[in-house]
Coordinates of C-alpha atoms and ligand atoms in Angstrom, one line a residue:
Chain S
M1 CA -13.3 11.7 0.4
R2 CA -11.8 12.0 3.8
S3 CA -9.1 9.5 2.8
A4 CA -8.2 11.7 -0.2
R5 CA -8.0 14.7 2.1
E6 CA -5.8 12.8 4.6
A7 CA -3.5 11.8 1.8
L8 CA -3.1 15.3 0.6
T9 CA -2.7 16.6 4.1
A10 CA 0.2 14.1 4.6
S11 CA 1.8 15.3 1.4
R12 CA 1.4 18.9 2.5
R13 CA 3.1 18.1 5.8
A14 CA 6.1 16.6 4.2
P15 CA 6.3 18.4 0.8
L16 CA 10.0 17.7 0.3
L17 CA 9.7 14.0 0.9
S18 CA 6.7 13.7 -1.4
A19 CA 8.4 15.7 -4.2
L20 CA 11.4 13.5 -3.9
G21 CA 9.2 10.4 -4.1
I22 CA 7.5 11.7 -7.2
V23 CA 10.7 12.6 -8.9
T24 CA 12.4 9.3 -8.2
I25 CA 9.3 7.5 -9.5
A26 CA 9.5 9.8 -12.6
F27 CA 13.2 8.9 -13.1
S28 CA 12.5 5.2 -12.9
L29 CA 9.6 5.5 -15.3
F30 CA 11.7 7.8 -17.5
A31 CA 14.3 5.1 -18.0
F32 CA 11.5 2.7 -18.6
G33 CA 9.9 5.0 -21.1
L34 CA 13.2 5.7 -22.9
F35 CA 13.7 2.0 -23.4
G36 CA 10.1 1.7 -24.5
L37 CA 10.7 4.5 -27.0
V38 CA 13.8 2.7 -28.4
A39 CA 11.8 -0.5 -28.5
I40 CA 8.9 1.0 -30.5
N41 CA 11.3 2.6 -32.9
I42 CA 13.2 -0.6 -33.5
R43 CA 9.9 -2.3 -33.9
K44 CA 8.8 0.2 -36.5
A45 CA 12.1 -0.1 -38.4
L46 CA 11.6 -3.9 -38.3
D47 CA 8.1 -3.6 -39.6
E48 CA 9.3 -1.5 -42.5
V49 CA 12.0 -4.0 -43.4
E50 CA 9.6 -6.8 -42.9
E51 CA 7.3 -5.3 -45.5
R52 CA 9.8 -6.3 -48.1
V53 CA 9.7 -9.9 -47.1
E54 CA 8.5 -11.7 -50.2
V55 CA 8.6 -15.1 -51.8
R56 CA 9.8 -15.2 -55.3
A57 CA 9.1 -18.2 -57.6
F58 CA 11.0 -18.5 -60.9
L59 CA 9.0 -20.0 -63.7
S60 CA 10.4 -22.4 -66.3
D61 CA 10.5 -21.2 -69.9
S62 CA 8.0 -23.9 -70.9
A63 CA 5.4 -22.8 -68.4
D64 CA 1.9 -22.7 -69.8
I65 CA 0.4 -19.2 -69.4
E66 CA -3.0 -20.5 -68.4
A67 CA -1.5 -22.9 -65.8
V68 CA 0.4 -20.1 -64.3
A69 CA -2.7 -17.9 -64.1
A70 CA -4.6 -20.7 -62.4
A71 CA -1.7 -21.3 -59.9
M72 CA -1.5 -17.5 -59.2
K73 CA -5.2 -17.6 -58.3
D74 CA -4.7 -20.6 -56.0
I75 CA -1.6 -19.0 -54.4
G76 CA -3.5 -15.7 -54.0
D77 CA -6.1 -17.7 -51.9
F78 CA -3.5 -18.9 -49.3
P79 CA -4.4 -17.3 -46.0
E80 CA -0.9 -15.9 -45.6
V81 CA -0.8 -14.1 -49.0
L82 CA -1.4 -10.4 -49.2
R83 CA -0.7 -9.8 -52.8
I84 CA 0.7 -11.7 -55.8
D85 CA 2.3 -10.2 -58.9
Y86 CA 3.5 -11.6 -62.2
V87 CA 6.9 -10.4 -63.4
S88 CA 7.3 -11.2 -67.1
K89 CA 10.8 -11.7 -68.7
E90 CA 10.6 -8.2 -70.2
K91 CA 9.8 -6.7 -66.9
A92 CA 12.5 -8.5 -65.1
L93 CA 15.0 -7.3 -67.7
E94 CA 13.7 -3.7 -67.4
R95 CA 14.1 -3.8 -63.6
A96 CA 17.5 -5.3 -63.7
R97 CA 18.7 -2.6 -66.1
K98 CA 17.3 0.1 -63.9
E99 CA 19.0 -1.3 -60.8
M100 CA 22.3 -2.0 -62.6
G101 CA 22.6 1.3 -64.2
E102 CA 25.7 1.5 -66.4
F103 CA 26.1 -2.3 -66.5
A104 CA 22.6 -2.6 -68.0
D105 CA 23.9 -3.8 -71.4
V106 CA 25.2 -6.9 -69.8
F107 CA 21.7 -8.3 -69.9
E108 CA 20.1 -9.6 -73.0
A109 CA 16.5 -10.2 -73.6
G110 CA 15.5 -13.7 -72.5
V111 CA 18.3 -14.3 -70.0
L112 CA 16.2 -13.5 -67.0
P113 CA 13.3 -15.9 -66.2
A114 CA 9.8 -14.8 -65.6
S115 CA 8.6 -15.0 -62.0
I116 CA 5.7 -14.5 -59.5
E117 CA 6.2 -12.3 -56.5
V118 CA 4.2 -13.1 -53.4
H119 CA 3.8 -10.5 -50.6
L120 CA 2.7 -11.9 -47.2
R121 CA 0.3 -10.4 -44.8
P122 CA 1.5 -8.7 -41.6
G123 CA 1.8 -11.2 -38.8
M124 CA 2.3 -14.0 -41.4
R125 CA 5.9 -13.2 -42.1
S126 CA 7.6 -15.4 -39.5
P127 CA 10.2 -17.8 -40.8
S128 CA 8.0 -20.8 -40.4
S129 CA 5.0 -19.3 -42.3
V130 CA 7.3 -18.0 -45.1
R131 CA 8.9 -21.5 -45.4
S132 CA 5.5 -23.2 -45.5
V133 CA 4.3 -20.8 -48.3
A134 CA 7.5 -21.5 -50.2
D135 CA 7.1 -25.2 -49.8
R136 CA 3.6 -25.2 -51.2
M137 CA 4.6 -23.1 -54.2
K138 CA 7.4 -25.6 -55.0
T139 CA 4.8 -28.3 -55.7
Y140 CA 3.8 -26.7 -59.0
S141 CA 5.7 -28.5 -61.8
F142 CA 6.4 -25.3 -63.8
I143 CA 8.0 -23.6 -60.8
D144 CA 11.8 -24.1 -61.1
D145 CA 12.9 -22.5 -57.9
V146 CA 11.6 -20.5 -54.9
R147 CA 13.7 -18.0 -53.0
Y148 CA 12.8 -16.1 -49.9
G149 CA 16.1 -15.3 -48.2
E150 CA 15.6 -17.8 -45.3
E151 CA 18.6 -16.6 -43.3
W152 CA 17.7 -13.0 -43.6
V153 CA 14.2 -13.6 -42.4
E154 CA 15.4 -15.7 -39.4
K155 CA 17.9 -13.1 -38.4
L156 CA 15.2 -10.3 -38.5
Y157 CA 13.1 -12.4 -36.2
R158 CA 15.9 -13.3 -33.8
L159 CA 16.7 -9.6 -33.5
R160 CA 13.1 -8.8 -32.6
N161 CA 12.9 -11.6 -30.1
I162 CA 16.1 -10.4 -28.4
A163 CA 14.7 -6.8 -28.3
T164 CA 11.4 -8.0 -26.8
V165 CA 13.1 -10.1 -24.0
A166 CA 15.5 -7.3 -23.2
G167 CA 12.6 -4.9 -23.0
I168 CA 10.6 -7.0 -20.7
A169 CA 13.6 -7.8 -18.4
L170 CA 14.6 -4.1 -18.2
G171 CA 11.0 -3.1 -17.8
V172 CA 10.4 -5.5 -14.9
A173 CA 13.6 -4.4 -13.3
F174 CA 12.8 -0.7 -13.5
A175 CA 9.2 -1.3 -12.3
A176 CA 10.6 -3.2 -9.3
V177 CA 12.9 -0.2 -8.5
A178 CA 9.9 2.2 -8.8
I179 CA 7.8 0.0 -6.5
I180 CA 10.6 -0.1 -3.9
I181 CA 11.2 3.7 -4.0
I182 CA 7.4 4.4 -3.6
G183 CA 7.3 1.8 -0.8
A184 CA 10.2 3.6 0.9
T185 CA 8.7 7.1 0.6
I186 CA 5.4 5.9 1.9
R187 CA 7.1 4.0 4.8
M188 CA 8.6 7.4 5.8
T189 CA 5.2 8.9 5.8
V190 CA 3.8 6.0 7.8
L191 CA 6.6 6.4 10.4
A192 CA 6.1 10.2 10.4
R193 CA 2.4 9.6 11.2
A194 CA 3.0 6.7 13.6
K195 CA 1.4 8.5 16.5
E196 CA -1.7 9.4 14.5
I197 CA -2.0 5.9 13.3
S198 CA -1.7 4.4 16.8
I199 CA -4.5 6.8 18.0
M200 CA -6.7 5.8 15.1
R201 CA -6.2 2.2 16.0
L202 CA -7.1 3.0 19.6
V203 CA -10.3 4.7 18.8
G204 CA -11.4 1.9 16.6
A205 CA -10.6 3.0 13.0
T206 CA -10.5 -0.1 10.8
D207 CA -7.3 -1.2 9.1
M208 CA -8.8 -0.5 5.7
F209 CA -9.7 3.0 6.8
I210 CA -6.2 3.5 8.1
R211 CA -4.6 2.1 5.0
L212 CA -6.7 4.0 2.4
P213 CA -5.0 7.4 2.6
F214 CA -1.6 5.7 2.1
L215 CA -3.0 3.7 -0.9
I216 CA -4.4 7.0 -2.4
D217 CA -1.1 8.7 -1.7
G218 CA 0.7 5.9 -3.6
L219 CA -1.7 6.2 -6.4
V220 CA -1.4 10.0 -6.8
K221 CA 2.4 9.7 -6.5
G222 CA 2.4 7.0 -9.1
V223 CA 0.2 9.0 -11.6
L224 CA 2.2 12.2 -11.0
G225 CA 5.5 10.4 -11.4
G226 CA 4.1 8.8 -14.6
L227 CA 3.1 12.2 -16.0
L228 CA 6.4 13.7 -15.1
A229 CA 8.2 10.8 -16.8
L230 CA 6.1 11.3 -19.8
V231 CA 7.2 14.9 -20.0
F232 CA 10.9 13.9 -19.7
V233 CA 10.5 11.2 -22.4
W234 CA 8.7 13.6 -24.8
V235 CA 11.5 16.2 -24.3
A236 CA 14.2 13.5 -25.0
N237 CA 12.3 12.4 -28.0
R238 CA 12.1 16.0 -29.4
V239 CA 15.9 16.4 -28.9
V240 CA 16.7 13.2 -30.7
N241 CA 14.3 14.3 -33.5
E242 CA 15.9 17.7 -33.8
Y243 CA 19.5 16.6 -33.8
F244 CA 19.8 12.9 -34.7
M245 CA 17.1 11.0 -36.4
Q246 CA 13.4 10.8 -37.2
T247 CA 11.7 8.8 -34.5
I248 CA 8.1 8.1 -33.5
F249 CA 6.5 8.8 -30.1
F250 CA 4.1 6.7 -28.1
D251 CA 0.5 6.6 -29.3
R252 CA -2.4 7.5 -26.9
Q253 CA -2.9 4.0 -25.7
L254 CA 0.7 3.6 -24.7
I255 CA 0.8 6.9 -22.9
F256 CA -2.4 5.9 -21.0
L257 CA -0.9 2.5 -20.3
G258 CA 2.3 4.2 -18.9
V259 CA 0.4 6.4 -16.5
V260 CA -1.8 3.5 -15.4
G261 CA 1.5 1.6 -15.0
G262 CA 2.7 4.4 -12.6
A263 CA -0.5 4.3 -10.7
V264 CA -0.3 0.5 -10.3
M265 CA 3.3 0.7 -9.1
G266 CA 2.4 3.4 -6.6
V267 CA -0.5 1.4 -5.2
L268 CA 1.6 -1.8 -5.1
G269 CA 4.5 0.0 -3.4
S270 CA 2.3 1.5 -0.7
L271 CA 0.4 -1.9 -0.2
F272 CA 3.7 -3.7 0.4
S273 CA 5.1 -1.1 2.8
V274 CA 1.9 -0.1 4.6
G275 CA 0.9 -3.7 5.2
R276 CA 4.2 -4.5 6.9
H277 CA 4.6 -1.3 8.9
L278 CA 1.1 -0.8 10.2
R279 CA 1.4 -4.1 12.0
R280 CA 4.3 -2.8 14.0
I281 CA 2.9 0.5 15.1
Chain Y
M1 CA -19.5 -7.5 30.7
I2 CA -15.8 -8.0 31.2
R3 CA -14.4 -11.3 32.3
L4 CA -10.9 -12.6 32.5
T5 CA -10.6 -16.4 33.0
D6 CA -7.3 -17.8 34.2
V7 CA -5.4 -15.4 32.1
A8 CA -1.6 -15.6 31.7
K9 CA 0.7 -13.5 29.6
E10 CA 4.3 -14.4 28.8
Y11 CA 6.7 -12.3 26.9
P12 CA 9.5 -14.0 24.9
R13 CA 12.3 -12.0 26.6
S14 CA 11.0 -10.8 29.9
G15 CA 9.1 -13.9 30.8
V16 CA 5.8 -14.1 32.8
A17 CA 4.0 -10.9 33.1
L18 CA 0.7 -12.2 34.3
A19 CA -0.4 -15.5 35.8
Q20 CA -3.7 -17.0 36.9
I21 CA -5.7 -13.7 36.5
S22 CA -9.4 -14.2 36.9
F23 CA -11.9 -11.4 37.7
E24 CA -15.1 -9.9 36.4
V25 CA -16.1 -6.3 36.1
K26 CA -19.8 -5.5 36.1
K27 CA -21.7 -2.9 34.2
G28 CA -21.1 0.6 35.7
E29 CA -18.5 -0.6 38.2
F30 CA -15.4 1.5 39.3
V31 CA -12.3 -0.6 39.7
Y32 CA -8.8 0.6 40.8
L33 CA -6.0 -1.6 39.5
T34 CA -3.0 -1.0 41.9
G35 CA 0.4 -2.5 42.4
P36 CA 4.1 -1.7 42.1
S37 CA 5.5 -0.8 38.7
G38 CA 6.1 -4.0 36.7
S39 CA 3.4 -5.8 38.4
G40 CA 1.3 -6.1 35.2
K41 CA -1.3 -3.4 35.3
T42 CA -0.6 -2.1 31.9
T43 CA -0.5 -5.6 30.5
I44 CA -4.0 -6.3 31.8
L45 CA -5.4 -3.1 30.3
R46 CA -3.8 -3.9 26.9
L47 CA -5.4 -7.3 27.0
L48 CA -8.8 -5.6 27.7
Y49 CA -8.6 -3.4 24.7
M50 CA -7.1 -6.3 22.7
D51 CA -3.9 -4.7 21.8
D52 CA -2.4 -8.1 22.6
K53 CA -3.7 -11.5 23.3
P54 CA -3.3 -13.6 26.4
S55 CA -0.8 -16.5 26.2
Q56 CA -3.4 -18.6 28.1
G57 CA -6.9 -18.2 29.3
E58 CA -9.5 -16.0 27.9
V59 CA -10.6 -12.3 28.0
W60 CA -14.2 -11.6 27.3
I61 CA -15.3 -8.0 26.8
N62 CA -18.6 -6.9 25.5
G63 CA -19.3 -10.2 23.8
V64 CA -15.9 -10.3 22.1
S65 CA -13.5 -13.1 23.0
S66 CA -9.7 -12.8 22.9
K67 CA -9.7 -16.3 21.4
N68 CA -11.4 -15.6 18.1
A69 CA -11.8 -11.8 17.7
T70 CA -11.3 -10.6 14.2
G71 CA -9.7 -7.3 13.3
R72 CA -13.1 -5.8 12.4
E73 CA -14.5 -6.9 15.7
I74 CA -11.7 -5.4 17.6
S75 CA -12.2 -2.1 15.8
R76 CA -15.9 -2.1 16.6
L77 CA -15.2 -3.0 20.2
R78 CA -12.8 -0.1 20.6
R79 CA -15.4 2.3 19.4
R80 CA -17.3 1.4 22.5
L81 CA -14.3 1.8 24.8
G82 CA -12.6 4.9 26.1
I83 CA -8.8 4.6 26.6
V84 CA -6.7 7.2 28.5
F85 CA -2.9 7.1 29.1
Q86 CA -0.4 8.7 31.4
D87 CA 1.2 10.6 28.4
F88 CA -2.2 11.9 27.1
R89 CA -1.4 10.9 23.5
L90 CA -2.8 14.0 21.9
L91 CA -1.8 15.2 18.4
E92 CA 0.3 18.3 18.9
D93 CA -0.6 19.9 15.6
R94 CA -4.3 20.1 16.3
S95 CA -6.5 22.0 18.7
A96 CA -8.3 20.3 21.6
E97 CA -11.5 20.3 19.6
A98 CA -9.8 18.7 16.6
N99 CA -8.2 16.1 18.8
V100 CA -11.6 15.1 20.1
R101 CA -13.2 15.3 16.7
F102 CA -10.5 13.0 15.2
A103 CA -11.8 10.0 17.2
L104 CA -15.2 10.4 15.5
E105 CA -13.9 11.2 12.0
V106 CA -11.7 8.2 11.7
T107 CA -14.5 5.8 12.7
G108 CA -16.7 7.2 10.0
A109 CA -19.3 8.8 12.3
P110 CA -22.0 10.9 10.5
K111 CA -20.8 14.4 10.1
A112 CA -24.0 16.1 11.3
T113 CA -23.6 14.8 14.8
I114 CA -19.9 15.4 15.2
R115 CA -20.0 19.1 16.2
A116 CA -22.6 18.8 18.9
K117 CA -20.9 15.7 20.4
V118 CA -17.6 17.5 20.6
T119 CA -19.1 20.5 22.3
R120 CA -20.9 18.2 24.7
V121 CA -17.8 16.2 25.9
L122 CA -15.6 19.3 26.1
T123 CA -18.2 20.8 28.4
Q124 CA -18.4 17.6 30.3
V125 CA -14.7 17.8 31.1
G126 CA -14.8 21.5 31.8
L127 CA -12.8 22.7 28.8
A128 CA -15.4 24.3 26.5
S129 CA -13.6 27.5 26.8
K130 CA -10.3 26.0 25.6
A131 CA -11.6 24.2 22.6
T132 CA -9.4 26.1 20.1
S133 CA -6.2 25.8 22.3
F134 CA -3.4 23.6 21.1
P135 CA -2.0 20.9 23.5
R136 CA 1.2 23.0 24.1
E137 CA -1.0 25.8 25.3
L138 CA -2.7 23.6 27.9
S139 CA -1.6 22.4 31.4
G140 CA -1.0 18.7 32.0
G141 CA -4.3 18.5 33.7
E142 CA -6.1 20.2 30.9
Q143 CA -4.4 18.0 28.3
Q144 CA -5.5 14.9 30.2
R145 CA -9.1 16.2 30.3
V146 CA -8.9 16.7 26.5
A147 CA -7.8 13.0 26.3
I148 CA -10.7 12.0 28.5
A149 CA -13.1 14.0 26.4
R150 CA -11.8 12.1 23.4
A151 CA -12.3 8.8 25.2
L152 CA -15.9 9.8 26.0
I153 CA -16.9 10.9 22.5
N154 CA -18.3 7.5 21.6
D155 CA -20.3 7.0 24.8
P156 CA -18.1 4.1 26.0
F157 CA -19.5 1.5 28.3
V158 CA -16.1 1.4 30.0
L159 CA -13.3 3.9 30.4
I160 CA -9.9 2.3 30.6
A161 CA -7.3 4.6 32.2
D162 CA -3.6 3.6 32.6
E163 CA -2.1 5.8 35.3
P164 CA -3.9 8.9 34.0
T165 CA -2.5 11.0 36.8
G166 CA 1.0 9.8 36.6
N167 CA 2.3 13.1 35.0
L168 CA 0.1 15.4 37.0
D169 CA 0.6 17.5 40.1
E170 CA -1.6 17.0 43.1
R171 CA -4.3 19.4 42.4
A172 CA -4.7 18.2 38.8
T173 CA -4.6 14.6 40.1
R174 CA -7.5 15.3 42.4
S175 CA -9.5 16.9 39.7
V176 CA -9.0 14.1 37.3
F177 CA -10.0 11.6 39.9
Q178 CA -13.1 13.6 40.5
L179 CA -13.9 13.7 36.8
L180 CA -13.6 10.0 36.5
R181 CA -15.9 9.5 39.4
D182 CA -18.4 11.8 37.8
I183 CA -18.1 9.9 34.6
N184 CA -18.7 6.7 36.6
S185 CA -21.8 8.1 38.4
S186 CA -23.4 8.7 35.0
G187 CA -23.1 5.0 34.3
T188 CA -19.9 4.4 32.6
A189 CA -17.7 1.7 34.1
V190 CA -14.1 2.8 34.9
I191 CA -11.0 0.7 35.2
M192 CA -8.1 2.7 36.3
A193 CA -4.5 1.6 36.9
T194 CA -2.9 3.8 39.4
H195 CA 0.0 4.4 41.8
D196 CA -1.8 7.1 43.8
L197 CA -2.6 5.1 46.9
D198 CA -3.7 8.0 49.1
L199 CA -6.6 8.7 46.8
V200 CA -7.4 5.0 46.3
R201 CA -7.5 4.3 50.1
R202 CA -9.8 7.3 50.7
S203 CA -12.4 5.9 48.3
N204 CA -14.7 3.0 48.7
Y205 CA -14.3 1.7 45.2
R206 CA -13.3 -1.8 44.4
T207 CA -9.6 -2.3 44.3
I208 CA -7.7 -5.1 42.6
E209 CA -4.0 -5.2 43.7
L210 CA -1.3 -7.0 41.6
N211 CA 2.1 -8.1 42.4
H212 CA 4.5 -10.0 40.2
G213 CA 1.7 -10.6 37.7
R214 CA -0.8 -12.1 40.2
V215 CA -3.8 -10.7 41.9
V216 CA -2.9 -10.5 45.6
F217 CA -5.9 -8.6 46.7
D218 CA -9.5 -8.0 45.4
S219 CA -11.7 -5.9 47.7
S220 CA -14.8 -7.4 46.2
E221 CA -13.7 -10.9 47.5
S222 CA -12.2 -9.9 50.9
P223 CA -13.4 -7.7 53.6
A224 CA -11.5 -4.4 53.7
S225 CA -9.7 -5.4 56.9
E226 CA -7.8 -8.1 55.1
R227 CA -6.2 -5.7 52.8
P228 CA -2.4 -5.9 53.3
I229 CA -2.3 -2.2 54.3
E230 CA 0.4 -2.8 56.9
E231 CA 3.0 -3.3 54.3
P232 CA 4.8 -0.1 53.3
W233 CA 3.8 0.5 49.6
E234 CA 6.9 2.5 48.9
V235 CA 9.1 -0.5 49.4
R236 CA 7.3 -2.5 46.8
E237 CA 7.2 0.3 44.4
T238 CA 11.0 1.0 44.4
P239 CA 13.3 -0.3 43.2
P240 CA 11.4 -1.4 40.2
D241 CA 11.3 -5.1 39.1
S242 CA 14.6 -6.3 37.7
T243 CA 12.6 -7.5 34.6
E244 CA 11.7 -4.0 33.8
Q245 CA 15.3 -3.0 33.2
I246 CA 15.6 -5.4 30.3
Ligands
ADP1 N1 5.7 -5.4 25.2 C1 6.4 -6.1 26.2 N2 7.4 -6.9 25.9 C2 8.1 -7.5 26.9 N3 7.9 -7.4 28.2 C3 6.8 -6.6 28.6 C4 6.1 -5.9 27.6 N4 5.2 -5.2 28.3 C5 5.3 -5.4 29.6 N5 6.4 -6.3 29.8 C6 6.8 -6.8 31.0 O1 5.7 -7.3 31.7 C7 5.8 -7.0 33.1 C8 4.5 -6.1 33.5 O2 4.6 -4.9 32.9 P1 3.5 -3.8 33.0 O3 2.2 -4.5 32.6 O4 3.9 -2.7 32.1 O5 3.5 -3.4 34.5 P2 2.9 -2.1 35.2 O6 2.0 -1.4 34.2 O7 2.2 -2.6 36.4 O8 4.1 -1.2 35.5 C9 7.1 -6.2 33.3 O9 8.0 -7.1 33.8 C10 7.5 -5.7 31.9 O10 8.8 -5.7 31.8
MG2 MG1 2.1 0.6 33.5

């Protein structure tokens, strides 16, 4: 309680410094948040594209209907498989005609083979699991060919991996900047209160007691900076939505995580700087 | 209660500040620590409240040893000490009362007792009527008495004062000396570093004199006649030690 009061008193005594600290933290987290927003939107786009990942097996003309039905049941029981559909020759022709529009007459009945279409479960769409499903399907004698666009699946995954790594790298860099800034503002408060601290030492206040107000200060600054950054990111998102494209915003958990992240950065920043500077007073 | 055993202190840049210091201070004793500036008075006091550790030897104070004291033990020890400086070290943005209260609050003392204690010590130092004054509204002597009140707030077993009258005029000096004597007569030990030899000579209290970091005289060990009183003190006080100019 007293520590909280001390922390607030300190902020009231140096309002400009504290405001500056919070705003710089907000800007760091804002940059972090913008990247996060881009990342979740890329991710969402990828997820949508990914839904179309499917494995298609073309059946030979001589395929026995009952054997195909049994195989479909087997394949449908693969753990990776979400849904399996049978596409008859007629349906394939109908689809092709629809897609080709004016060139529809090129196709004649019987030209296109029947096939089965397999949709995979989310999380089971990585190149390796797609390949493994395809390989198992190839073992049926009446399946002529299996296609799943290997290259395309792999590219998609590489893109996502790059996005993840870049996100983590930038996030860590921004977090480090935020921690350093908080550390610096708290160091200024420590120095401004050097006399007070030396008297506290002299009359027998414990180190933890001396440190606590600064940790609370860092915590409060981190949370406020986080909330301010959240407002900035929200406004930026609205602007993009209004003038450029449809985007999604963070869900509740991510918002909470961001504010907690700010708090953690604030506490870390003050721990680093207070630990070092209290020793010297 | 307080014992220094063969204590030496060496600073990296200025060299030997103290050598072969051994003495004891008993419960309730009054001790003057004298000697020219740079002779090591402040260094001894800092070793007593464990602001620093000796390079050699051992300082024992109230059951805490300089050899193995933890941070928590040092904090607890300091709550049983009163420390006073030449420059008062009051917080300028708080009233006399708030300065005194500060020492209790930051050690987590129970709230209920704070008010009564603050009033008691301010009365003891004769400043009850100036409780709400800020340091800048008080004379030097009054500020030092606020600092003494703050030092007394935890009922210390010893009051450590480093040239408490160094910034005061003669009248204020005399009244602070008298106050410290009163405090001592109520049972608190006092260890006071001072330059003010007139007042030291006039009293019968134990005197330990330092020169170049060594004890050159301790009135508890030698009869008063052996005191090197013939030497003119002024000569040894000025010019200050060359080491101090570093
Ligand atoms: N923190 C320090 N670092 C280096 N040298 C110091 C320090 N404190 C004191 N000294 C040196 O130790 C010697 C004794 O100083 P001090 O104890 O302050 O003397 P006094 O209080 O009697 O004037 C001096 O030579 C001084 O320069
Ligand atoms: Mg001194």
